PDB file of C-alpha atoms in Angstrom:
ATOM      1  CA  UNK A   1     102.224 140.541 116.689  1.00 44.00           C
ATOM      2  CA  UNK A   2     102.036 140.762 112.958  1.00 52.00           C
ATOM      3  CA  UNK A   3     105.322 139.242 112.458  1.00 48.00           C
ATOM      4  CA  UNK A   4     104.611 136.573 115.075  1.00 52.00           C
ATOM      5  CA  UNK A   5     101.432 135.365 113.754  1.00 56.00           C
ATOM      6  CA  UNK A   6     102.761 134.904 110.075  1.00 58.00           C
ATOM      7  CA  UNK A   7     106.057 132.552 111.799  1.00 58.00           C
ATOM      8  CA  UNK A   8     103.022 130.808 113.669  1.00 52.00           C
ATOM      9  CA  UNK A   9     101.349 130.485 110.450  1.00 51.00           C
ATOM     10  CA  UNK A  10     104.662 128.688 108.862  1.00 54.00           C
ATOM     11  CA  UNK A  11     104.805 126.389 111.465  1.00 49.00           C
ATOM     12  CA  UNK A  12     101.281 125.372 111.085  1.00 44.00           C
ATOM     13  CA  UNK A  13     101.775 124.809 107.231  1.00 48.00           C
ATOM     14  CA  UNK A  14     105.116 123.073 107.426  1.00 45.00           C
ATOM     15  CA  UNK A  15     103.276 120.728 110.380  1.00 43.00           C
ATOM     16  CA  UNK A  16     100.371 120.131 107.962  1.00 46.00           C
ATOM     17  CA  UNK A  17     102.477 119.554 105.214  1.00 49.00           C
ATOM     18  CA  UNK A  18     104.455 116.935 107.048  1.00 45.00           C
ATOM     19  CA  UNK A  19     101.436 114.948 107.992  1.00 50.00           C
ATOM     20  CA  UNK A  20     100.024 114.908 104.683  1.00 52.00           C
ATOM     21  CA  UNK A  21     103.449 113.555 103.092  1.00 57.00           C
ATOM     22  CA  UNK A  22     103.027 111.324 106.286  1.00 74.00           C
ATOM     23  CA  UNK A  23      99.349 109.708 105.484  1.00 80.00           C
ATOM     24  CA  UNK A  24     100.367 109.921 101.804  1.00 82.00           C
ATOM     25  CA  UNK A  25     102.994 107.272 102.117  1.00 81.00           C
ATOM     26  CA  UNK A  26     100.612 105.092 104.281  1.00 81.00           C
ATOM     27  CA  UNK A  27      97.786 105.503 102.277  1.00 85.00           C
ATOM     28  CA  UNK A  28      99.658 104.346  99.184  1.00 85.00           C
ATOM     29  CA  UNK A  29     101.623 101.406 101.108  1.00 81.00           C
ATOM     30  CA  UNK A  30      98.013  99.850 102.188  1.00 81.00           C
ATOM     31  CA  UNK A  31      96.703 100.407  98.917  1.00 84.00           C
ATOM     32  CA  UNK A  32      99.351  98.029  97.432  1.00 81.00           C
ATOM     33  CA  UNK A  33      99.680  96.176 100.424  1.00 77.00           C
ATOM     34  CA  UNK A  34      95.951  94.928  99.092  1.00 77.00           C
ATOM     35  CA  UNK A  35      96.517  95.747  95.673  1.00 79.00           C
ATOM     36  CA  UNK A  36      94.700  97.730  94.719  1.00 85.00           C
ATOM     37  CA  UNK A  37      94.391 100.238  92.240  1.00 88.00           C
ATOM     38  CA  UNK A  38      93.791 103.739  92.495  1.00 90.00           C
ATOM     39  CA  UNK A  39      90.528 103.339  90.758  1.00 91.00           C
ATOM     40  CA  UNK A  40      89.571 100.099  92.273  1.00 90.00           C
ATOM     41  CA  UNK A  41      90.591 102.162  96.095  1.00 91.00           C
ATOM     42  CA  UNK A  42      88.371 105.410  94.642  1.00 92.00           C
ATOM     43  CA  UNK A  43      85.356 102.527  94.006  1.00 91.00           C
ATOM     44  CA  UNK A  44      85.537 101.212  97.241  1.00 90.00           C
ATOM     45  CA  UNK A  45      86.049 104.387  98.854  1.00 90.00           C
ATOM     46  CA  UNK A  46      83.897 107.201  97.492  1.00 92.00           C
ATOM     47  CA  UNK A  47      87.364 109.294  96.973  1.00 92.00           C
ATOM     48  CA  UNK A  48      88.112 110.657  93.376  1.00 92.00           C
ATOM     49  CA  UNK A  49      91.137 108.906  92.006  1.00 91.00           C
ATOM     50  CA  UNK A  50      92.960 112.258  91.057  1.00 91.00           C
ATOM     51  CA  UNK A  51      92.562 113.356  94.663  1.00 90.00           C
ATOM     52  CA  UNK A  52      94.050 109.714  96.130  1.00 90.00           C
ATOM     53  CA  UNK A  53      96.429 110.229  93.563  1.00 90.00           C
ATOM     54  CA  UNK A  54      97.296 114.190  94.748  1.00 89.00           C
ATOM     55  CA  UNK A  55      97.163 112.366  98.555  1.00 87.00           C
ATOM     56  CA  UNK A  56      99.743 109.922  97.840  1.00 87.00           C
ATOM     57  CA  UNK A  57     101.723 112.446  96.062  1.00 86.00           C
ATOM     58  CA  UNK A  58     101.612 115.126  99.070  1.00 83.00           C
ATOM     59  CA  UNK A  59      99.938 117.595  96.739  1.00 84.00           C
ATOM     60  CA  UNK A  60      96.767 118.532  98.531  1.00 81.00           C
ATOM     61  CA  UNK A  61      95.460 118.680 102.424  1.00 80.00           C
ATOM     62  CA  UNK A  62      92.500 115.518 102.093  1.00 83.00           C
ATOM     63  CA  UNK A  63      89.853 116.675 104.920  1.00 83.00           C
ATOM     64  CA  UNK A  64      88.825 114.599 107.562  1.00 81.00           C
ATOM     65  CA  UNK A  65      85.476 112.698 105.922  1.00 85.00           C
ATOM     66  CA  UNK A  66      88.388 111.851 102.639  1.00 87.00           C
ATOM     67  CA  UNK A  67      90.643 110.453 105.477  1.00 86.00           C
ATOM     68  CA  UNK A  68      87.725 108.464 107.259  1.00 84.00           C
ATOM     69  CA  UNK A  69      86.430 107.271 103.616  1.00 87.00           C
ATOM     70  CA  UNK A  70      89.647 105.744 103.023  1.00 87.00           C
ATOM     71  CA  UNK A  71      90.870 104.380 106.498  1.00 83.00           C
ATOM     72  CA  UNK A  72      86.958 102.335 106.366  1.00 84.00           C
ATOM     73  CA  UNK A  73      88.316 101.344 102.523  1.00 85.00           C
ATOM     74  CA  UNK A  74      91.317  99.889 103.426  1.00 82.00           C
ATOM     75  CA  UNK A  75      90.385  98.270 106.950  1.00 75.00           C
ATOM     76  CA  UNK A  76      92.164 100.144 109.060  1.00 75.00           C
ATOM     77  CA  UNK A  77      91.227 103.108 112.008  1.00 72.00           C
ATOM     78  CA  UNK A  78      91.313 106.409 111.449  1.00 71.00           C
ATOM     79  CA  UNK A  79      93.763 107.005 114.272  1.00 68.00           C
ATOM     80  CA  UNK A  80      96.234 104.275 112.945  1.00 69.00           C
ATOM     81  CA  UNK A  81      96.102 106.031 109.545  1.00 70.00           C
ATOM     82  CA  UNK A  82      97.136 109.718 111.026  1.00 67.00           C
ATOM     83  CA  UNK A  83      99.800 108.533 113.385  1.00 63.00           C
ATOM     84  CA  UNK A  84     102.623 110.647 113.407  1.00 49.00           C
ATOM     85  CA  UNK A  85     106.018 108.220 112.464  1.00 47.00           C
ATOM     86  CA  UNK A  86     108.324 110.407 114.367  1.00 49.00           C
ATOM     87  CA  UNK A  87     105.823 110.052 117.684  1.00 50.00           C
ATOM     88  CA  UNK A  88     105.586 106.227 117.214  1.00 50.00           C
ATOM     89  CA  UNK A  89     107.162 103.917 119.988  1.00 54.00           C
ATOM     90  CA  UNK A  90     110.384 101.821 119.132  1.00 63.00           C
ATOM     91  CA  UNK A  91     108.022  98.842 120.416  1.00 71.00           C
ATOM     92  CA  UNK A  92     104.820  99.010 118.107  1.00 73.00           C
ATOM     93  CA  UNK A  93     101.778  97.215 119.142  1.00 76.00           C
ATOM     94  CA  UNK A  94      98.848  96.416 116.345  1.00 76.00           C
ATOM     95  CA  UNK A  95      95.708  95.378 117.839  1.00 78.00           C
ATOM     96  CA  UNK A  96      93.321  92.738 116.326  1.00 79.00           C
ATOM     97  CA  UNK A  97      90.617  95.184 115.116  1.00 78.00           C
ATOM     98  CA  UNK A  98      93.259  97.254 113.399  1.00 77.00           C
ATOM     99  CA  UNK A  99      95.246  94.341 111.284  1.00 83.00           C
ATOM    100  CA  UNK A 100      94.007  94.357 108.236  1.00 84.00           C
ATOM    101  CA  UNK A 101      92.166  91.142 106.573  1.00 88.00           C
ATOM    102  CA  UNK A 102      92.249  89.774 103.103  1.00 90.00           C
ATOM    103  CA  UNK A 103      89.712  87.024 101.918  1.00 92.00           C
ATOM    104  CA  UNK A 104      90.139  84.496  99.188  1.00 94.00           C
ATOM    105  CA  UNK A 105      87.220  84.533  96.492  1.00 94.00           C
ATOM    106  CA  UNK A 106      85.372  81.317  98.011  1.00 95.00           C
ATOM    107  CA  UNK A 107      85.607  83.625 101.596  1.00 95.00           C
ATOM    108  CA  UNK A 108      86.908  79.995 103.389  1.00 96.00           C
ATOM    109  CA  UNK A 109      90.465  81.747 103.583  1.00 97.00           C
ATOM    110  CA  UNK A 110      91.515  84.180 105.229  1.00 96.00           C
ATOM    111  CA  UNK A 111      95.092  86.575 105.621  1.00 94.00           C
ATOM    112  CA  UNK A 112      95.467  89.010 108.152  1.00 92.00           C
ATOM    113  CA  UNK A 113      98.812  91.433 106.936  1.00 89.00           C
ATOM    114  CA  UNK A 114     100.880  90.922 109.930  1.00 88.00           C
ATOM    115  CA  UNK A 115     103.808  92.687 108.140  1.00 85.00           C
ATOM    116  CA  UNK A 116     105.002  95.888 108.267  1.00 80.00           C
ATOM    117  CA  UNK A 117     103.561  98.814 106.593  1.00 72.00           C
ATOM    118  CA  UNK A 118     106.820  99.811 105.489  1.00 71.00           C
ATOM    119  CA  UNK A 119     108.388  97.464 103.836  1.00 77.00           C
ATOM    120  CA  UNK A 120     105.397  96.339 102.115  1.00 74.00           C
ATOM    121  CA  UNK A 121     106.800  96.568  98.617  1.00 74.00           C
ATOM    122  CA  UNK A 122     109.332  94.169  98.691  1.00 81.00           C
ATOM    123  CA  UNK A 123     108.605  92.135 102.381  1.00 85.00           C
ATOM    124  CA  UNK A 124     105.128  91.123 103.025  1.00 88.00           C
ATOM    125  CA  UNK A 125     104.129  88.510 105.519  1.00 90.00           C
ATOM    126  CA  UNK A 126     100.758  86.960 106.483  1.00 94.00           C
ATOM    127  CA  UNK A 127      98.927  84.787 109.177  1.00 96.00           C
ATOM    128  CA  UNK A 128      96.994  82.834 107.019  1.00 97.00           C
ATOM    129  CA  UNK A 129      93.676  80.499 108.126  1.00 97.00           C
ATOM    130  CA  UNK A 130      91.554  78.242 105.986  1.00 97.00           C
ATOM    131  CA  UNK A 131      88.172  76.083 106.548  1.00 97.00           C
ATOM    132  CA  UNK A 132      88.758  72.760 104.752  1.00 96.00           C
ATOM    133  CA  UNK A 133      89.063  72.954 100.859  1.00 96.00           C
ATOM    134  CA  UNK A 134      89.791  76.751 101.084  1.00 97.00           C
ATOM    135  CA  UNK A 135      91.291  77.925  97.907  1.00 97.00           C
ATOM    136  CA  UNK A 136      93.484  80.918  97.111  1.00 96.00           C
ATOM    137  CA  UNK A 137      94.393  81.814  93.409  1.00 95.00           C
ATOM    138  CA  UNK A 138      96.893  84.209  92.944  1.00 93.00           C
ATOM    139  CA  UNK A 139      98.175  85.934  89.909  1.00 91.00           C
ATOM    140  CA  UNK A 140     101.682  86.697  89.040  1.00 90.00           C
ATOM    141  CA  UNK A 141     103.920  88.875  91.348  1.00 86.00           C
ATOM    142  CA  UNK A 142     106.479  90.662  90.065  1.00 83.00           C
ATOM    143  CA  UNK A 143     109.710  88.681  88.261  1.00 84.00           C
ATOM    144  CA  UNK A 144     111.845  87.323  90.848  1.00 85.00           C
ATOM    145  CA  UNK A 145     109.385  87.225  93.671  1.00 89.00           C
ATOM    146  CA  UNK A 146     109.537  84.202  96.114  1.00 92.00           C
ATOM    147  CA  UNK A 147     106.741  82.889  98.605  1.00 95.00           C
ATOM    148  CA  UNK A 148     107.987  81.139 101.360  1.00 96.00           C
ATOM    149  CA  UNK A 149     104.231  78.645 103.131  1.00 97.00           C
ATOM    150  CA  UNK A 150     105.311  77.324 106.772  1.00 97.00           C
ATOM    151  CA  UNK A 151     102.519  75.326 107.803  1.00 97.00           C
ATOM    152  CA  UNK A 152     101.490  75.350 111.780  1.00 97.00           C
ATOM    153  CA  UNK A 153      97.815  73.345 111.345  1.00 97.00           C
ATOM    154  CA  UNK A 154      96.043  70.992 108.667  1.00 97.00           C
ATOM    155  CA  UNK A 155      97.832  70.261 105.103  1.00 97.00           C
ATOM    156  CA  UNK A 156      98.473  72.746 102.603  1.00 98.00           C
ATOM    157  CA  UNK A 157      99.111  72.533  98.555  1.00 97.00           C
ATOM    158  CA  UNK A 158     100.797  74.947  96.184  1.00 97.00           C
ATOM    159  CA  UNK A 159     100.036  74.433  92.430  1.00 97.00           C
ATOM    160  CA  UNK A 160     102.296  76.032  89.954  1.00 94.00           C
ATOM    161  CA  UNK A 161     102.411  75.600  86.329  1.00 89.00           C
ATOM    162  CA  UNK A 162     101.074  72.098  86.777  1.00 91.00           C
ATOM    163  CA  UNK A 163     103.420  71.173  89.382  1.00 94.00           C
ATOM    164  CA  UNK A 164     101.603  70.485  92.747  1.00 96.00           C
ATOM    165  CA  UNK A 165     103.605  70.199  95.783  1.00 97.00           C
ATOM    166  CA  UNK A 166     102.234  69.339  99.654  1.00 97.00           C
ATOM    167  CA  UNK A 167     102.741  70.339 102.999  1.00 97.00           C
ATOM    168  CA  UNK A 168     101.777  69.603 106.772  1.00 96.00           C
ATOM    169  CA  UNK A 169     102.404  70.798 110.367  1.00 96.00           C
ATOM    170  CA  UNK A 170     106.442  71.762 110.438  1.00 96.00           C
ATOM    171  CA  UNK A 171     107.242  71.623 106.795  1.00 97.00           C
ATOM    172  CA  UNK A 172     107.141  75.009 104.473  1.00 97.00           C
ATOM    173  CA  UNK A 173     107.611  75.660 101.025  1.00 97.00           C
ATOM    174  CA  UNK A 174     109.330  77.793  98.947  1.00 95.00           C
ATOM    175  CA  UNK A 175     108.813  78.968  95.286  1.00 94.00           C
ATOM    176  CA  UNK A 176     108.624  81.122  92.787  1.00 91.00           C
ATOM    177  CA  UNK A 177     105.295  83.230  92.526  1.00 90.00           C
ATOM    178  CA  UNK A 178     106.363  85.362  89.820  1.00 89.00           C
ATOM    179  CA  UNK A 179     103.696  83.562  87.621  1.00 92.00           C
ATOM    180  CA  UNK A 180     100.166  82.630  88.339  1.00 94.00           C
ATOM    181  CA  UNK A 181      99.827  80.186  91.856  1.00 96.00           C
ATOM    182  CA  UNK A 182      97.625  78.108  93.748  1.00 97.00           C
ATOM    183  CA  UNK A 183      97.014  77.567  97.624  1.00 97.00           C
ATOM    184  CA  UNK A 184      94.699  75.057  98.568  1.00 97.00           C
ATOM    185  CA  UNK A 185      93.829  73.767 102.218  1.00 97.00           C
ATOM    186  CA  UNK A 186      93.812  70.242 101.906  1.00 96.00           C
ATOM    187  CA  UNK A 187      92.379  66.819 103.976  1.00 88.00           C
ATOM    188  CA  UNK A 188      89.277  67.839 106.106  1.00 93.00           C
ATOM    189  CA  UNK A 189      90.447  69.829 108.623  1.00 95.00           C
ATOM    190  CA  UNK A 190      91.012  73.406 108.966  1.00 97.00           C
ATOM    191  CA  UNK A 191      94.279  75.057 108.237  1.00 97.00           C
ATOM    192  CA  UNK A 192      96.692  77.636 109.593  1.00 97.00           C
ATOM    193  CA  UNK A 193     100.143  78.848 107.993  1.00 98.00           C
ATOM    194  CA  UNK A 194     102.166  81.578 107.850  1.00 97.00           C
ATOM    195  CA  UNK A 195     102.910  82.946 104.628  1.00 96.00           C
ATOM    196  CA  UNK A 196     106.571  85.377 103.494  1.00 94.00           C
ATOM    197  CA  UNK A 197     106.273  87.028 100.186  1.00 92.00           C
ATOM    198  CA  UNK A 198     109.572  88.501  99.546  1.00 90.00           C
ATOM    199  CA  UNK A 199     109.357  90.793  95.668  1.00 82.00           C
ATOM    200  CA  UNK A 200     112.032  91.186  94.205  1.00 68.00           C
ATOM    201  CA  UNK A 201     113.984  88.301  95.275  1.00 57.00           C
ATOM    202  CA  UNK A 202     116.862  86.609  93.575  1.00 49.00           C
ATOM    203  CA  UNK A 203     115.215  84.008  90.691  1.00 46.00           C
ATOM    204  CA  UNK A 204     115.360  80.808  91.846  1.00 46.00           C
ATOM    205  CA  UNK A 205     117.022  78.350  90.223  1.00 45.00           C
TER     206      UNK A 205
END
């Protein structure tokens, strides 16, 4: 019995340490899907930043009120935040209240991360919908970075080192947002695109 219930203890350490290593990579992919910080997630969270850091490293077991602390910080359920990867379906379904939303800093646009959790550092991919006059301002992504804007409703406008370029339903544009950006919805009606930020892209020319 002895020798049984240390095997049984193994097991239950290498299962715990395989979900922590598990909701250490998601934590740390939403936290730069929005990103953030660690000490801008520990302000918004309540969490330490040494123990989000020790989470996203797999160095310590977080406890349940850490996990729910976080999953409220970065907009997402608790259950979508300790889902096993190995458990998930082939065919993944996100529902609305679960997508995660990001606001521009006049709140009249709005991008919910439609994009995969996963490839977040290099592929990241938004629905994105404006009121009329909505303005995003974006700082530089990393060098080589291109943003791809296909517009499905109202006019959009990019602004980019003084170069301003439009676009309406059916057209997209491309260009380089490794250096400070503008998106503006323009004209008076509201606006809907969807928007591709692929890092570490090829420069373009």
């Amino acid at each position: 019995m002895a020798v049984e219930g240390r095997e049984r203890a193994r097991e239950l350490e290498a299962g715990a340490q395989v979900l922590s290593g598990q909701l250490g990579k998601t934590i740390q992919r939403l936290r730069k899907a929005y990103s953030l910080s660690l000490s801008e997630l520990a302000e918004q969270s309540g969490v330490a930043k040494s123990i989000i850091s020790q989470i996203e490293r797999n160095e310590t077991n977080p406890t349940l009120a850490t996990i729910w602390r976080l999953s409220q910080a970065l907009d997402i359920s608790i259950e979508r935040v300790l889902a096993s990867v190995d458990e998930e379906p082939f065919i993944e379904k996100t529902s609305r209240p679960d997508t995660p939303i990001l606001v521009s800093d006049d709140g009249r646009m709005r991008l919910a991360i439609i994009g995969w959790i996963k490839t977040v550092e290099w592929l990241q991919w938004y629905d994105l919908t404006s009121e009329p006059g909505g303005v995003l301002e974006s700082d530089a992504h990393q060098r080589g970075s291109v943003e791809c804007l296909s517009v499905m409703e109202g006019e959009f406008e990019v602004e980019i080192g003084g170069v301003v370029q439009t676009a309406k339903l059916g057209e997209t544009l491309r260009y380089r947002c490794d250096r400070p950006h503008t998106v503006r919805c323009v004209g008076d009606a509201p606006g809907r695109a969807t928007m591709v930020c692929i890092l570490k892209a090829a420069v373009m020319e």
